[in-house]
Amino acid sequence: MSGVRLREGESFESLLKRFRKVVAADGILQDVKKYQYYEKPSEKRKKELLAARRRMLRKMKRNEE
């Protein structure tokens, strides 16, 4: 669980800003979005294969240049 402590003389805005940075660094929001809806295993496989194909095409394009 991510957390931050209020520093002496620190404003609430800067505390909130630090907390958001910690949450973003931990990847908590990405996990929440990832598990927001159930994804069937077949859909997950299709998504992974599509991502792998995109990576491969990008890599091939970089090698050509």
PDB file of N, CA and C in Angstrom:
ATOM      1  N   MET A   1       0.848  -1.179   0.000  1.00  0.00           N
ATOM      2  CA  MET A   1       0.000   0.000   0.000  1.00  0.00           C
ATOM      3  C   MET A   1       0.889   1.237   0.000  1.00  0.00           C
ATOM      4  N   SER A   2       0.573   2.144  -0.871  1.00  0.00           N
ATOM      5  CA  SER A   2       1.352   3.376  -0.986  1.00  0.00           C
ATOM      6  C   SER A   2       0.889   4.385   0.049  1.00  0.00           C
ATOM      7  N   GLY A   3       1.828   5.141   0.539  1.00  0.00           N
ATOM      8  CA  GLY A   3       1.477   6.172   1.506  1.00  0.00           C
ATOM      9  C   GLY A   3       2.582   7.200   1.605  1.00  0.00           C
ATOM     10  N   VAL A   4       2.203   8.386   2.023  1.00  0.00           N
ATOM     11  CA  VAL A   4       3.166   9.462   2.245  1.00  0.00           C
ATOM     12  C   VAL A   4       2.835  10.114   3.576  1.00  0.00           C
ATOM     13  N   ARG A   5       3.842  10.650   4.203  1.00  0.00           N
ATOM     14  CA  ARG A   5       3.638  11.345   5.476  1.00  0.00           C
ATOM     15  C   ARG A   5       3.773  12.843   5.258  1.00  0.00           C
ATOM     16  N   LEU A   6       2.965  13.590   5.984  1.00  0.00           N
ATOM     17  CA  LEU A   6       2.983  15.043   5.895  1.00  0.00           C
ATOM     18  C   LEU A   6       4.273  15.564   6.515  1.00  0.00           C
ATOM     19  N   ARG A   7       5.016  16.324   5.734  1.00  0.00           N
ATOM     20  CA  ARG A   7       6.251  16.928   6.229  1.00  0.00           C
ATOM     21  C   ARG A   7       5.901  18.214   6.971  1.00  0.00           C
ATOM     22  N   GLU A   8       6.804  18.613   7.823  1.00  0.00           N
ATOM     23  CA  GLU A   8       6.562  19.825   8.604  1.00  0.00           C
ATOM     24  C   GLU A   8       6.511  21.040   7.684  1.00  0.00           C
ATOM     25  N   GLY A   9       5.442  21.795   7.779  1.00  0.00           N
ATOM     26  CA  GLY A   9       5.276  22.998   6.973  1.00  0.00           C
ATOM     27  C   GLY A   9       4.864  22.731   5.528  1.00  0.00           C
ATOM     28  N   GLU A  10       4.485  21.501   5.217  1.00  0.00           N
ATOM     29  CA  GLU A  10       4.120  21.148   3.846  1.00  0.00           C
ATOM     30  C   GLU A  10       2.638  21.414   3.610  1.00  0.00           C
ATOM     31  N   SER A  11       2.318  21.942   2.455  1.00  0.00           N
ATOM     32  CA  SER A  11       0.915  22.211   2.137  1.00  0.00           C
ATOM     33  C   SER A  11       0.232  20.924   1.676  1.00  0.00           C
ATOM     34  N   PHE A  12      -1.087  20.952   1.730  1.00  0.00           N
ATOM     35  CA  PHE A  12      -1.861  19.785   1.314  1.00  0.00           C
ATOM     36  C   PHE A  12      -1.664  19.506  -0.175  1.00  0.00           C
ATOM     37  N   GLU A  13      -1.538  20.560  -0.982  1.00  0.00           N
ATOM     38  CA  GLU A  13      -1.376  20.390  -2.420  1.00  0.00           C
ATOM     39  C   GLU A  13      -0.084  19.650  -2.756  1.00  0.00           C
ATOM     40  N   SER A  14       1.004  20.017  -2.077  1.00  0.00           N
ATOM     41  CA  SER A  14       2.273  19.339  -2.352  1.00  0.00           C
ATOM     42  C   SER A  14       2.244  17.899  -1.833  1.00  0.00           C
ATOM     43  N   LEU A  15       1.542  17.664  -0.729  1.00  0.00           N
ATOM     44  CA  LEU A  15       1.384  16.301  -0.215  1.00  0.00           C
ATOM     45  C   LEU A  15       0.620  15.453  -1.221  1.00  0.00           C
ATOM     46  N   LEU A  16      -0.454  16.001  -1.761  1.00  0.00           N
ATOM     47  CA  LEU A  16      -1.258  15.287  -2.744  1.00  0.00           C
ATOM     48  C   LEU A  16      -0.455  15.011  -4.013  1.00  0.00           C
ATOM     49  N   LYS A  17       0.364  15.971  -4.415  1.00  0.00           N
ATOM     50  CA  LYS A  17       1.211  15.809  -5.596  1.00  0.00           C
ATOM     51  C   LYS A  17       2.211  14.673  -5.392  1.00  0.00           C
ATOM     52  N   ARG A  18       2.835  14.618  -4.208  1.00  0.00           N
ATOM     53  CA  ARG A  18       3.775  13.531  -3.903  1.00  0.00           C
ATOM     54  C   ARG A  18       3.067  12.187  -3.882  1.00  0.00           C
ATOM     55  N   PHE A  19       1.855  12.149  -3.307  1.00  0.00           N
ATOM     56  CA  PHE A  19       1.091  10.905  -3.242  1.00  0.00           C
ATOM     57  C   PHE A  19       0.766  10.403  -4.648  1.00  0.00           C
ATOM     58  N   ARG A  20       0.355  11.293  -5.524  1.00  0.00           N
ATOM     59  CA  ARG A  20       0.032  10.897  -6.899  1.00  0.00           C
ATOM     60  C   ARG A  20       1.256  10.341  -7.614  1.00  0.00           C
ATOM     61  N   LYS A  21       2.434  10.924  -7.359  1.00  0.00           N
ATOM     62  CA  LYS A  21       3.667  10.417  -7.960  1.00  0.00           C
ATOM     63  C   LYS A  21       3.970   9.005  -7.470  1.00  0.00           C
ATOM     64  N   VAL A  22       3.778   8.772  -6.169  1.00  0.00           N
ATOM     65  CA  VAL A  22       4.044   7.449  -5.595  1.00  0.00           C
ATOM     66  C   VAL A  22       3.087   6.423  -6.185  1.00  0.00           C
ATOM     67  N   VAL A  23       1.809   6.786  -6.287  1.00  0.00           N
ATOM     68  CA  VAL A  23       0.807   5.874  -6.840  1.00  0.00           C
ATOM     69  C   VAL A  23       1.130   5.563  -8.300  1.00  0.00           C
ATOM     70  N   ALA A  24       1.527   6.567  -9.066  1.00  0.00           N
ATOM     71  CA  ALA A  24       1.870   6.349 -10.471  1.00  0.00           C
ATOM     72  C   ALA A  24       3.102   5.454 -10.591  1.00  0.00           C
ATOM     73  N   ALA A  25       4.087   5.658  -9.736  1.00  0.00           N
ATOM     74  CA  ALA A  25       5.313   4.859  -9.780  1.00  0.00           C
ATOM     75  C   ALA A  25       5.039   3.408  -9.413  1.00  0.00           C
ATOM     76  N   ASP A  26       4.110   3.175  -8.492  1.00  0.00           N
ATOM     77  CA  ASP A  26       3.773   1.813  -8.083  1.00  0.00           C
ATOM     78  C   ASP A  26       2.915   1.092  -9.112  1.00  0.00           C
ATOM     79  N   GLY A  27       2.313   1.833 -10.045  1.00  0.00           N
ATOM     80  CA  GLY A  27       1.480   1.211 -11.073  1.00  0.00           C
ATOM     81  C   GLY A  27       0.115   0.793 -10.577  1.00  0.00           C
ATOM     82  N   ILE A  28      -0.364   1.407  -9.511  1.00  0.00           N
ATOM     83  CA  ILE A  28      -1.644   1.023  -8.919  1.00  0.00           C
ATOM     84  C   ILE A  28      -2.801   1.334  -9.863  1.00  0.00           C
ATOM     85  N   LEU A  29      -2.774   2.502 -10.486  1.00  0.00           N
ATOM     86  CA  LEU A  29      -3.869   2.877 -11.382  1.00  0.00           C
ATOM     87  C   LEU A  29      -3.930   1.962 -12.596  1.00  0.00           C
ATOM     88  N   GLN A  30      -2.782   1.536 -13.101  1.00  0.00           N
ATOM     89  CA  GLN A  30      -2.770   0.612 -14.232  1.00  0.00           C
ATOM     90  C   GLN A  30      -3.411  -0.711 -13.844  1.00  0.00           C
ATOM     91  N   ASP A  31      -3.123  -1.199 -12.637  1.00  0.00           N
ATOM     92  CA  ASP A  31      -3.728  -2.442 -12.174  1.00  0.00           C
ATOM     93  C   ASP A  31      -5.234  -2.305 -12.028  1.00  0.00           C
ATOM     94  N   VAL A  32      -5.675  -1.180 -11.509  1.00  0.00           N
ATOM     95  CA  VAL A  32      -7.113  -0.964 -11.334  1.00  0.00           C
ATOM     96  C   VAL A  32      -7.811  -0.967 -12.686  1.00  0.00           C
ATOM     97  N   LYS A  33      -7.234  -0.271 -13.657  1.00  0.00           N
ATOM     98  CA  LYS A  33      -7.831  -0.235 -14.989  1.00  0.00           C
ATOM     99  C   LYS A  33      -7.795  -1.609 -15.643  1.00  0.00           C
ATOM    100  N   LYS A  34      -6.722  -2.356 -15.402  1.00  0.00           N
ATOM    101  CA  LYS A  34      -6.570  -3.678 -16.007  1.00  0.00           C
ATOM    102  C   LYS A  34      -7.631  -4.649 -15.495  1.00  0.00           C
ATOM    103  N   TYR A  35      -7.943  -4.586 -14.220  1.00  0.00           N
ATOM    104  CA  TYR A  35      -8.885  -5.529 -13.625  1.00  0.00           C
ATOM    105  C   TYR A  35     -10.278  -4.948 -13.433  1.00  0.00           C
ATOM    106  N   GLN A  36     -10.567  -3.821 -14.067  1.00  0.00           N
ATOM    107  CA  GLN A  36     -11.871  -3.191 -13.904  1.00  0.00           C
ATOM    108  C   GLN A  36     -12.974  -4.080 -14.482  1.00  0.00           C
ATOM    109  N   TYR A  37     -12.705  -4.724 -15.614  1.00  0.00           N
ATOM    110  CA  TYR A  37     -13.672  -5.608 -16.252  1.00  0.00           C
ATOM    111  C   TYR A  37     -13.019  -6.961 -16.457  1.00  0.00           C
ATOM    112  N   TYR A  38     -13.845  -8.011 -16.431  1.00  0.00           N
ATOM    113  CA  TYR A  38     -13.329  -9.351 -16.665  1.00  0.00           C
ATOM    114  C   TYR A  38     -12.963  -9.496 -18.130  1.00  0.00           C
ATOM    115  N   GLU A  39     -11.822 -10.082 -18.379  1.00  0.00           N
ATOM    116  CA  GLU A  39     -11.373 -10.320 -19.743  1.00  0.00           C
ATOM    117  C   GLU A  39     -11.217 -11.820 -19.939  1.00  0.00           C
ATOM    118  N   LYS A  40     -11.929 -12.350 -20.921  1.00  0.00           N
ATOM    119  CA  LYS A  40     -11.857 -13.781 -21.176  1.00  0.00           C
ATOM    120  C   LYS A  40     -10.436 -14.160 -21.580  1.00  0.00           C
ATOM    121  N   PRO A  41     -10.019 -15.385 -21.240  1.00  0.00           N
ATOM    122  CA  PRO A  41      -8.663 -15.810 -21.602  1.00  0.00           C
ATOM    123  C   PRO A  41      -8.394 -15.731 -23.106  1.00  0.00           C
ATOM    124  N   SER A  42      -9.401 -16.030 -23.926  1.00  0.00           N
ATOM    125  CA  SER A  42      -9.200 -15.955 -25.379  1.00  0.00           C
ATOM    126  C   SER A  42      -8.966 -14.507 -25.812  1.00  0.00           C
ATOM    127  N   GLU A  43      -9.686 -13.566 -25.206  1.00  0.00           N
ATOM    128  CA  GLU A  43      -9.489 -12.152 -25.530  1.00  0.00           C
ATOM    129  C   GLU A  43      -8.109 -11.686 -25.073  1.00  0.00           C
ATOM    130  N   LYS A  44      -7.676 -12.189 -23.913  1.00  0.00           N
ATOM    131  CA  LYS A  44      -6.359 -11.830 -23.391  1.00  0.00           C
ATOM    132  C   LYS A  44      -5.259 -12.318 -24.336  1.00  0.00           C
ATOM    133  N   ARG A  45      -5.413 -13.557 -24.838  1.00  0.00           N
ATOM    134  CA  ARG A  45      -4.432 -14.105 -25.779  1.00  0.00           C
ATOM    135  C   ARG A  45      -4.378 -13.285 -27.061  1.00  0.00           C
ATOM    136  N   LYS A  46      -5.563 -12.923 -27.579  1.00  0.00           N
ATOM    137  CA  LYS A  46      -5.611 -12.115 -28.803  1.00  0.00           C
ATOM    138  C   LYS A  46      -4.901 -10.782 -28.599  1.00  0.00           C
ATOM    139  N   LYS A  47      -5.141 -10.163 -27.450  1.00  0.00           N
ATOM    140  CA  LYS A  47      -4.522  -8.872 -27.156  1.00  0.00           C
ATOM    141  C   LYS A  47      -3.003  -9.008 -27.059  1.00  0.00           C
ATOM    142  N   GLU A  48      -2.526 -10.081 -26.410  1.00  0.00           N
ATOM    143  CA  GLU A  48      -1.091 -10.298 -26.274  1.00  0.00           C
ATOM    144  C   GLU A  48      -0.440 -10.574 -27.626  1.00  0.00           C
ATOM    145  N   LEU A  49      -1.112 -11.368 -28.480  1.00  0.00           N
ATOM    146  CA  LEU A  49      -0.572 -11.652 -29.807  1.00  0.00           C
ATOM    147  C   LEU A  49      -0.503 -10.387 -30.656  1.00  0.00           C
ATOM    148  N   LEU A  50      -1.522  -9.552 -30.562  1.00  0.00           N
ATOM    149  CA  LEU A  50      -1.533  -8.295 -31.306  1.00  0.00           C
ATOM    150  C   LEU A  50      -0.406  -7.375 -30.833  1.00  0.00           C
ATOM    151  N   ALA A  51      -0.200  -7.316 -29.523  1.00  0.00           N
ATOM    152  CA  ALA A  51       0.879  -6.486 -28.979  1.00  0.00           C
ATOM    153  C   ALA A  51       2.244  -7.015 -29.428  1.00  0.00           C
ATOM    154  N   ALA A  52       2.410  -8.340 -29.445  1.00  0.00           N
ATOM    155  CA  ALA A  52       3.674  -8.931 -29.884  1.00  0.00           C
ATOM    156  C   ALA A  52       3.924  -8.623 -31.356  1.00  0.00           C
ATOM    157  N   ARG A  53       2.866  -8.682 -32.155  1.00  0.00           N
ATOM    158  CA  ARG A  53       3.012  -8.382 -33.583  1.00  0.00           C
ATOM    159  C   ARG A  53       3.419  -6.922 -33.785  1.00  0.00           C
ATOM    160  N   ARG A  54       2.794  -6.023 -33.031  1.00  0.00           N
ATOM    161  CA  ARG A  54       3.142  -4.603 -33.139  1.00  0.00           C
ATOM    162  C   ARG A  54       4.598  -4.363 -32.749  1.00  0.00           C
ATOM    163  N   ARG A  55       5.038  -5.018 -31.664  1.00  0.00           N
ATOM    164  CA  ARG A  55       6.437  -4.881 -31.242  1.00  0.00           C
ATOM    165  C   ARG A  55       7.385  -5.361 -32.335  1.00  0.00           C
ATOM    166  N   MET A  56       7.051  -6.516 -32.936  1.00  0.00           N
ATOM    167  CA  MET A  56       7.897  -7.087 -33.974  1.00  0.00           C
ATOM    168  C   MET A  56       7.959  -6.158 -35.186  1.00  0.00           C
ATOM    169  N   LEU A  57       6.820  -5.611 -35.593  1.00  0.00           N
ATOM    170  CA  LEU A  57       6.802  -4.702 -36.739  1.00  0.00           C
ATOM    171  C   LEU A  57       7.607  -3.440 -36.456  1.00  0.00           C
ATOM    172  N   ARG A  58       7.486  -2.904 -35.233  1.00  0.00           N
ATOM    173  CA  ARG A  58       8.267  -1.725 -34.856  1.00  0.00           C
ATOM    174  C   ARG A  58       9.760  -2.024 -34.898  1.00  0.00           C
ATOM    175  N   LYS A  59      10.132  -3.199 -34.386  1.00  0.00           N
ATOM    176  CA  LYS A  59      11.544  -3.585 -34.364  1.00  0.00           C
ATOM    177  C   LYS A  59      12.080  -3.744 -35.785  1.00  0.00           C
ATOM    178  N   MET A  60      11.280  -4.347 -36.666  1.00  0.00           N
ATOM    179  CA  MET A  60      11.697  -4.520 -38.055  1.00  0.00           C
ATOM    180  C   MET A  60      11.838  -3.168 -38.746  1.00  0.00           C
ATOM    181  N   LYS A  61      10.930  -2.254 -38.447  1.00  0.00           N
ATOM    182  CA  LYS A  61      10.970  -0.925 -39.053  1.00  0.00           C
ATOM    183  C   LYS A  61      12.226  -0.169 -38.616  1.00  0.00           C
ATOM    184  N   ARG A  62      12.596  -0.305 -37.345  1.00  0.00           N
ATOM    185  CA  ARG A  62      13.802   0.359 -36.835  1.00  0.00           C
ATOM    186  C   ARG A  62      15.057  -0.214 -37.476  1.00  0.00           C
ATOM    187  N   ASN A  63      15.066  -1.536 -37.707  1.00  0.00           N
ATOM    188  CA  ASN A  63      16.237  -2.174 -38.304  1.00  0.00           C
ATOM    189  C   ASN A  63      16.437  -1.757 -39.753  1.00  0.00           C
ATOM    190  N   GLU A  64      15.350  -1.424 -40.455  1.00  0.00           N
ATOM    191  CA  GLU A  64      15.456  -1.002 -41.851  1.00  0.00           C
ATOM    192  C   GLU A  64      16.130   0.358 -41.967  1.00  0.00           C
ATOM    193  N   GLU A  65      15.924   1.225 -41.012  1.00  0.00           N
ATOM    194  CA  GLU A  65      16.446   2.593 -41.085  1.00  0.00           C
ATOM    195  C   GLU A  65      17.893   2.692 -40.780  1.00  0.00           C
TER     196      GLU A  65
END
